[in-house]
Amino acid sequence: MADMMNTLSKKIAYVVSSEEWIAPMENNLRKYVDEGTVIVQTIDLDHVRSEYRRLCEEGYGAIIARGGTFDRLMGVADSISVLEVRVQTSDILTAIGQCIDTEKYSGKIYVILYQKIAVSFEKNLPLFQVSIEVRRYRTPEELKNRSSRYRNSR
């Protein structure tokens, strides 16, 4: 993402699905938010064409979104880039590998995933030769509570 940020001279709209995701995403992108490079926001998907036009008129150089929001924006995009954020299996596998390689690895790994992703991931647990426990979340508050519980139990 850093390389992309260096090449764009315009601001980036990072579109999240609801107001409750704005603060957590702003925290994740703090440096870029503080610089004014990234503006985290929601859009009205019932008026996706007019929202896309608004972002164009406000001078955004790119829009970042995920899931259905990305799909809807791509359906109307004609002048500025719409980029998709995806969690890939390789991202999860890399994180599990990094856990195993740390000195603090205790023989069990907790994976906290968004509900839809967790369902697919759990089907593949028998393939792993390490103990993995999957925890699900649906809201930013659930994610924060679950991650702090495991972080504090170390």
mmCIF file of C-alpha atoms in Angstrom:
data_model
loop_
_atom_site.group_PDB
_atom_site.id
_atom_site.type_symbol
_atom_site.label_atom_id
_atom_site.label_comp_id
_atom_site.label_asym_id
_atom_site.label_seq_id
_atom_site.Cartn_x
_atom_site.Cartn_y
_atom_site.Cartn_z
ATOM 1 C CA MET A 1 0.000 0.000 0.000
ATOM 2 C CA ALA A 2 2.896 2.353 0.733
ATOM 3 C CA ASP A 3 4.077 2.186 -2.897
ATOM 4 C CA MET A 4 0.599 2.993 -4.148
ATOM 5 C CA MET A 5 0.365 5.951 -1.758
ATOM 6 C CA ASN A 6 3.626 7.377 -3.064
ATOM 7 C CA THR A 7 2.471 7.264 -6.689
ATOM 8 C CA LEU A 8 -0.909 8.946 -6.239
ATOM 9 C CA SER A 9 -1.094 12.711 -6.021
ATOM 10 C CA LYS A 10 -4.822 12.757 -5.236
ATOM 11 C CA LYS A 11 -6.602 11.614 -2.123
ATOM 12 C CA ILE A 12 -8.003 8.104 -1.752
ATOM 13 C CA ALA A 13 -11.517 7.190 -0.620
ATOM 14 C CA TYR A 14 -11.444 4.086 1.561
ATOM 15 C CA VAL A 15 -15.070 2.958 1.636
ATOM 16 C CA VAL A 16 -16.258 0.829 4.552
ATOM 17 C CA SER A 17 -19.618 -0.901 4.894
ATOM 18 C CA SER A 18 -20.918 1.029 7.908
ATOM 19 C CA GLU A 19 -20.167 3.946 10.224
ATOM 20 C CA GLU A 20 -18.942 1.572 12.943
ATOM 21 C CA TRP A 21 -15.976 0.535 10.751
ATOM 22 C CA ILE A 22 -14.694 4.090 10.180
ATOM 23 C CA ALA A 23 -12.739 4.509 13.436
ATOM 24 C CA PRO A 24 -11.077 1.058 13.368
ATOM 25 C CA MET A 25 -10.005 1.556 9.746
ATOM 26 C CA GLU A 26 -8.751 5.076 10.468
ATOM 27 C CA ASN A 27 -6.641 3.599 13.265
ATOM 28 C CA ASN A 28 -5.208 1.012 10.847
ATOM 29 C CA LEU A 29 -4.374 3.739 8.320
ATOM 30 C CA ARG A 30 -3.480 6.440 10.863
ATOM 31 C CA LYS A 31 -0.439 7.839 9.021
ATOM 32 C CA TYR A 32 -2.340 8.306 5.755
ATOM 33 C CA VAL A 33 -5.464 9.621 7.467
ATOM 34 C CA ASP A 34 -3.401 12.188 9.373
ATOM 35 C CA GLU A 35 -1.705 13.258 6.125
ATOM 36 C CA GLY A 36 -5.118 13.636 4.476
ATOM 37 C CA THR A 37 -4.157 11.112 1.797
ATOM 38 C CA VAL A 38 -6.878 8.614 2.796
ATOM 39 C CA ILE A 39 -10.411 9.533 3.792
ATOM 40 C CA VAL A 40 -12.348 6.630 5.341
ATOM 41 C CA GLN A 41 -16.066 6.906 4.689
ATOM 42 C CA THR A 42 -19.311 5.124 3.891
ATOM 43 C CA ILE A 43 -21.436 5.540 0.797
ATOM 44 C CA ASP A 44 -25.147 5.073 0.150
ATOM 45 C CA LEU A 45 -25.280 1.897 -1.935
ATOM 46 C CA ASP A 46 -28.863 2.672 -2.949
ATOM 47 C CA HIS A 47 -27.404 5.622 -4.872
ATOM 48 C CA VAL A 48 -24.060 4.120 -5.900
ATOM 49 C CA ARG A 49 -23.882 5.967 -9.230
ATOM 50 C CA SER A 50 -24.365 9.398 -7.624
ATOM 51 C CA GLU A 51 -21.968 8.482 -4.807
ATOM 52 C CA TYR A 52 -19.338 7.498 -7.372
ATOM 53 C CA ARG A 53 -19.875 10.816 -9.188
ATOM 54 C CA ARG A 54 -19.546 12.688 -5.877
ATOM 55 C CA LEU A 55 -16.201 11.028 -5.195
ATOM 56 C CA CYS A 56 -15.035 11.940 -8.708
ATOM 57 C CA GLU A 57 -16.123 15.560 -8.263
ATOM 58 C CA GLU A 58 -14.428 15.762 -4.850
ATOM 59 C CA GLY A 59 -11.118 14.922 -6.530
ATOM 60 C CA TYR A 60 -10.421 11.402 -5.363
ATOM 61 C CA GLY A 61 -7.790 9.568 -7.399
ATOM 62 C CA ALA A 62 -8.861 6.093 -6.300
ATOM 63 C CA ILE A 63 -11.525 4.290 -4.323
ATOM 64 C CA ILE A 64 -10.720 1.284 -2.145
ATOM 65 C CA ALA A 65 -13.559 -1.051 -1.136
ATOM 66 C CA ARG A 66 -14.299 -4.704 -0.518
ATOM 67 C CA GLY A 67 -16.990 -7.286 -1.118
ATOM 68 C CA GLY A 68 -20.356 -6.127 -2.415
ATOM 69 C CA THR A 69 -19.389 -2.466 -2.111
ATOM 70 C CA PHE A 70 -16.473 -3.058 -4.470
ATOM 71 C CA ASP A 71 -18.721 -4.946 -6.908
ATOM 72 C CA ARG A 72 -21.325 -2.171 -6.967
ATOM 73 C CA LEU A 73 -18.708 0.552 -7.465
ATOM 74 C CA MET A 74 -17.046 -1.391 -10.282
ATOM 75 C CA GLY A 75 -20.416 -1.538 -12.012
ATOM 76 C CA VAL A 76 -20.513 2.249 -12.365
ATOM 77 C CA ALA A 77 -16.795 3.138 -12.494
ATOM 78 C CA ASP A 78 -15.714 4.956 -15.622
ATOM 79 C CA SER A 79 -12.993 7.429 -14.709
ATOM 80 C CA ILE A 80 -11.247 6.737 -11.392
ATOM 81 C CA SER A 81 -9.846 3.393 -10.264
ATOM 82 C CA VAL A 82 -11.735 1.186 -7.847
ATOM 83 C CA LEU A 83 -9.407 -1.168 -5.965
ATOM 84 C CA GLU A 84 -10.514 -4.276 -4.084
ATOM 85 C CA VAL A 85 -9.349 -5.249 -0.616
ATOM 86 C CA ARG A 86 -9.349 -9.027 -0.221
ATOM 87 C CA VAL A 87 -8.255 -11.323 2.545
ATOM 88 C CA GLN A 88 -6.547 -14.188 0.800
ATOM 89 C CA THR A 89 -5.819 -17.655 2.061
ATOM 90 C CA SER A 90 -2.114 -16.948 1.637
ATOM 91 C CA ASP A 91 -2.430 -14.010 4.074
ATOM 92 C CA ILE A 92 -3.884 -16.313 6.731
ATOM 93 C CA LEU A 93 -1.309 -19.051 6.079
ATOM 94 C CA THR A 94 1.541 -16.524 6.292
ATOM 95 C CA ALA A 95 0.217 -15.263 9.633
ATOM 96 C CA ILE A 96 -0.035 -18.827 10.995
ATOM 97 C CA GLY A 97 3.532 -19.528 9.845
ATOM 98 C CA GLN A 98 4.766 -16.369 11.549
ATOM 99 C CA CYS A 99 3.064 -17.435 14.784
ATOM 100 C CA ILE A 100 4.779 -20.816 14.714
ATOM 101 C CA ASP A 101 8.160 -19.171 14.102
ATOM 102 C CA THR A 102 7.961 -16.888 17.165
ATOM 103 C CA GLU A 103 9.542 -17.643 20.517
ATOM 104 C CA LYS A 104 6.152 -17.158 22.187
ATOM 105 C CA TYR A 105 4.479 -20.004 20.263
ATOM 106 C CA SER A 106 2.845 -22.192 22.912
ATOM 107 C CA GLY A 107 1.433 -24.915 20.692
ATOM 108 C CA LYS A 108 -1.938 -23.290 20.027
ATOM 109 C CA ILE A 109 -2.874 -20.559 17.569
ATOM 110 C CA TYR A 110 -6.019 -18.453 17.814
ATOM 111 C CA VAL A 111 -7.326 -17.127 14.510
ATOM 112 C CA ILE A 112 -9.938 -14.371 14.672
ATOM 113 C CA LEU A 113 -11.811 -14.054 11.383
ATOM 114 C CA TYR A 114 -14.875 -12.308 10.065
ATOM 115 C CA GLN A 115 -17.820 -14.701 10.242
ATOM 116 C CA LYS A 116 -18.080 -15.417 6.474
ATOM 117 C CA ILE A 117 -14.356 -16.106 6.158
ATOM 118 C CA ALA A 118 -14.289 -18.268 9.296
ATOM 119 C CA VAL A 119 -16.880 -20.672 7.885
ATOM 120 C CA SER A 120 -14.690 -21.514 4.874
ATOM 121 C CA PHE A 121 -11.481 -21.587 6.890
ATOM 122 C CA GLU A 122 -12.869 -24.004 9.493
ATOM 123 C CA LYS A 123 -13.569 -26.592 6.800
ATOM 124 C CA ASN A 124 -9.811 -26.860 6.247
ATOM 125 C CA LEU A 125 -8.660 -27.146 9.874
ATOM 126 C CA PRO A 126 -8.001 -30.912 9.582
ATOM 127 C CA LEU A 127 -5.258 -30.115 7.049
ATOM 128 C CA PHE A 128 -3.132 -28.343 9.677
ATOM 129 C CA GLN A 129 -0.633 -30.152 11.859
ATOM 130 C CA VAL A 130 -0.856 -27.488 14.547
ATOM 131 C CA SER A 131 -3.631 -26.677 16.999
ATOM 132 C CA ILE A 132 -5.728 -23.796 15.629
ATOM 133 C CA GLU A 133 -8.797 -22.394 17.311
ATOM 134 C CA VAL A 134 -11.027 -20.150 15.199
ATOM 135 C CA ARG A 135 -12.966 -17.286 16.759
ATOM 136 C CA ARG A 136 -15.523 -15.321 14.747
ATOM 137 C CA TYR A 137 -16.536 -11.681 14.796
ATOM 138 C CA ARG A 138 -19.186 -9.584 13.038
ATOM 139 C CA THR A 139 -18.595 -6.045 14.328
ATOM 140 C CA PRO A 140 -15.516 -3.945 15.110
ATOM 141 C CA GLU A 141 -16.415 -4.122 18.807
ATOM 142 C CA GLU A 142 -16.462 -7.933 18.729
ATOM 143 C CA LEU A 143 -13.090 -7.940 16.958
ATOM 144 C CA LYS A 144 -11.613 -5.573 19.532
ATOM 145 C CA ASN A 145 -12.961 -7.622 22.455
ATOM 146 C CA ARG A 146 -11.783 -10.945 21.064
ATOM 147 C CA SER A 147 -8.317 -9.745 20.095
ATOM 148 C CA SER A 148 -7.694 -7.972 23.412
ATOM 149 C CA ARG A 149 -8.825 -11.082 25.337
ATOM 150 C CA TYR A 150 -6.205 -13.235 23.594
ATOM 151 C CA ARG A 151 -3.530 -10.546 23.640
ATOM 152 C CA ASN A 152 -3.970 -10.143 27.408
ATOM 153 C CA SER A 153 -3.887 -13.913 28.076
ATOM 154 C CA ARG A 154 -0.273 -14.332 26.916
#
